[in-house]
Amino acid sequence: MGGDTNPSRTKSRSKAINQSTRNFKRPMDSAGNYLRASQYYGQNVFYFAKSSGIPEIIKNELEECVKLGRPIQKEHASVVAKAVTEWAVKRGATHFCHWFQPLTGATAEKHDAFLDLDGERPIEKLSVSQLLQGEPDASSFPNGGSRSTFEARGYTAWDLTSPMFLMNGPNGKTLCIPTAFVSYHGEALDIKTPLLRSLSTLNTQATKFMNLIGEKNVSKVIVTCGAEQEYFLVDKNFYYQRPDLVMTGRTLLGAGTTRNQQLEDHYFGAIPERVLAFMEELDLELHKLGIPAKTRHNEVAPGQFEIAQIFREGNVSSDNNQLVMALIKSVAARHNMVALLHEKPFAGINGSGKHLNWSMSTDTGINLLEPGNELHSNTRFLAVTSIVIEAVNRHARALRAAIASHGNDHRLGANEAPPSIISVFTGSTIADVLESIKDGKEFTPSGKITLDLGANQLAQFHKDNTDRNRTSPFAFTGNKFEFRAVGSSQAIGLPLSILNAAVSEVFAESNTFIEERIAAGDTIDRALLLLCEKWMKSSWNVIFNGDGYSQEWVQEAEKRGLPNLKNSAEALEVFNSKSDVAFLTNQGIYREIELETRYNVLLERYCKLREIEFNTLIDMIHQYIVPTSLAYKKELGDIVLMQRQLKVESTVEMDIYKKINLTVETLYEDARNLSNQIKDLPHDESARAKMIAETLMPMSEQLSIFCEQLEALIPDSKWPLPTYFDMLFLR
Ligand code: ADP
Ligand code: MG
């Protein structure tokens, strides 16, 4: 493989192929027996309930605070601070940090040592105020102008609903305290704060709903959520030879291989040994962190994989997914691989997404999206389903905006991922039932119902394998909805908050409706069916059970009047549109200024990240593609001249020479045009984003195509960059 012209690539290949599988120590007891997962699960998590340093009475108090979202008293927090310090230090922790999610979507942490001085005596200490509140320098985090510089103070506040945990460093441990990050005036500067508000609002409305329909002992409804995370793995040797991967997380150029994913043999295929070793270690680390990683497998594209965890409460699940992403990266590095979480690292094969599995569950154990076995639970199920469908229909634009990012733009609508049109998949059985209800088929709620909503019909809900249609951005899958259009690198907190808020708004209206029906003398079941009828009449158009990837659907959706916000520049404008976001401000989930902040931050990020891509591409063209092409041209030219002297024809050489010549000239010229366009970009961020999305992106994509044509013409041994073949198949 390869010639002698490019020794560094040949070396990387050989290193990647011969890289030995990393062995790591599985936890054992003193007798040398392997520990079971259930024995080490959560060992790096501080659970109040298990702590010997917290008296029972305070444990009960803490449990109440978590359950009811009540703030904790300072004396009690002080007991927790002592107990957690003792616990963490005993396990080798030297530092603690407030762990939070700024608007970049990543997590941020600022470490402080436990070490303190009591006079001159060294001690380990985490004071109650250090536990409750931190003060990172907020000016270094994106704030979209919501803080003027004279009050550049933001603070982090302990979120006791998500447990504290220990993060392993190479030689020590850090206690991480999950926190919310707010400005001096209480404006959310993070992803978590609005998420917590949305969970609480939805809880209020859904609990009221359950009480109204007869479930009097329900006192809390939580959102349940489980994210399936997709990612690519690339050998480290190749990664560092690709400036585009290092600078932007995706390949900006690269010719496809002869075998992409057409054989469909990678999905669920045997996991390569080196990757399996990585997954084993990842699962171990996640389990120790109390994150219930459950499923691991190959994904559709070569080099692509997935991990899913068991669902749990929304806020914890959102924190969990941040840790899953961080650990995928750090554990991959131990195996000399780099994990790519970008939505579209490679052109021409599947991108990566994150399926957000979502439902609601009561403290009495009822899953609100679980079809039951009798009439009542079925009418409830149908009513709740119709509420969610109405919410998605009504706030499709906001949901689209919530998943907008430069990376996700490559997936949505790119014929391989759910399109940027938000629709709901229900499966045909449920659609039939909902349609009959919508069309006002006579139904008498007491006793005999003309519509068969009995056990027989319901068994079919499960049989109707709803999950087979992978083309829908929002699908009902048995007892939950799955928001599939979320990007793989994105924090799930934002889409989760928007979804919760949308559903919560419709719940509130539904509660009023049900109260009125009951006051008018209807039975609960009849009220629920009338509610379902009402929402199906208004949102029928959003239900689509066909092929979401087809061109016909794009036309059909337009006829139905469904929004199709094709790129982030278009989608993010939603956060700047009062009518689109009124449901967020009215319910107190975001303040107006917080939405302004998000709009500014996300738009600015979109522009910056795209500009980095353009500049990296132009740089690579000048540093690698043009010089390589010229060198090969010279080689061909020399042959042509030599053969001319020998009076031999050079048809092949001339043909390749001319093709390269033409392509490289156009490439060079177009790269200059793109460069000039970048200089001329308007300052106004909104106009800038629009121009980037509509004009500069197509230009840069054309540049990539020229590069790919050159890659196909120039011998592999002379090509200066690791190829798709290297990155996708060699590890
Ligand atoms: P797949 O979608 O790959 O076929 P499943 O549908 O079985 O796999 O589960 C995918 C994810 O959905 C898992 O993370 C699982 O924990 C989660 N899940 C299952 N039930 C619920 C629920 N009621 N609420 C939220 N998530 C759920
Ligand atoms: Mg799924």
Coordinates of N, CA and C and ligand atoms in Angstrom, one line a residue, residues 228 355 357 467 470 482, ligand 2:
E228 N -29.8 8.2 22.6 CA -29.0 7.2 21.8 C -27.9 8.1 21.1
H355 N -30.8 10.2 19.0 CA -32.3 10.0 19.2 C -32.7 10.3 20.6
N357 N -35.2 9.9 23.2 CA -36.4 9.1 23.6 C -37.1 9.9 24.7
D467 N -41.0 1.4 14.9 CA -39.7 1.9 14.8 C -39.0 1.6 13.4
R470 N -37.5 4.8 9.8 CA -36.4 5.6 10.5 C -36.3 7.0 9.9
E482 N -39.8 9.6 20.0 CA -38.4 9.7 19.7 C -38.1 10.9 18.8
Ligands
MG2 MG -34.6 4.3 19.1

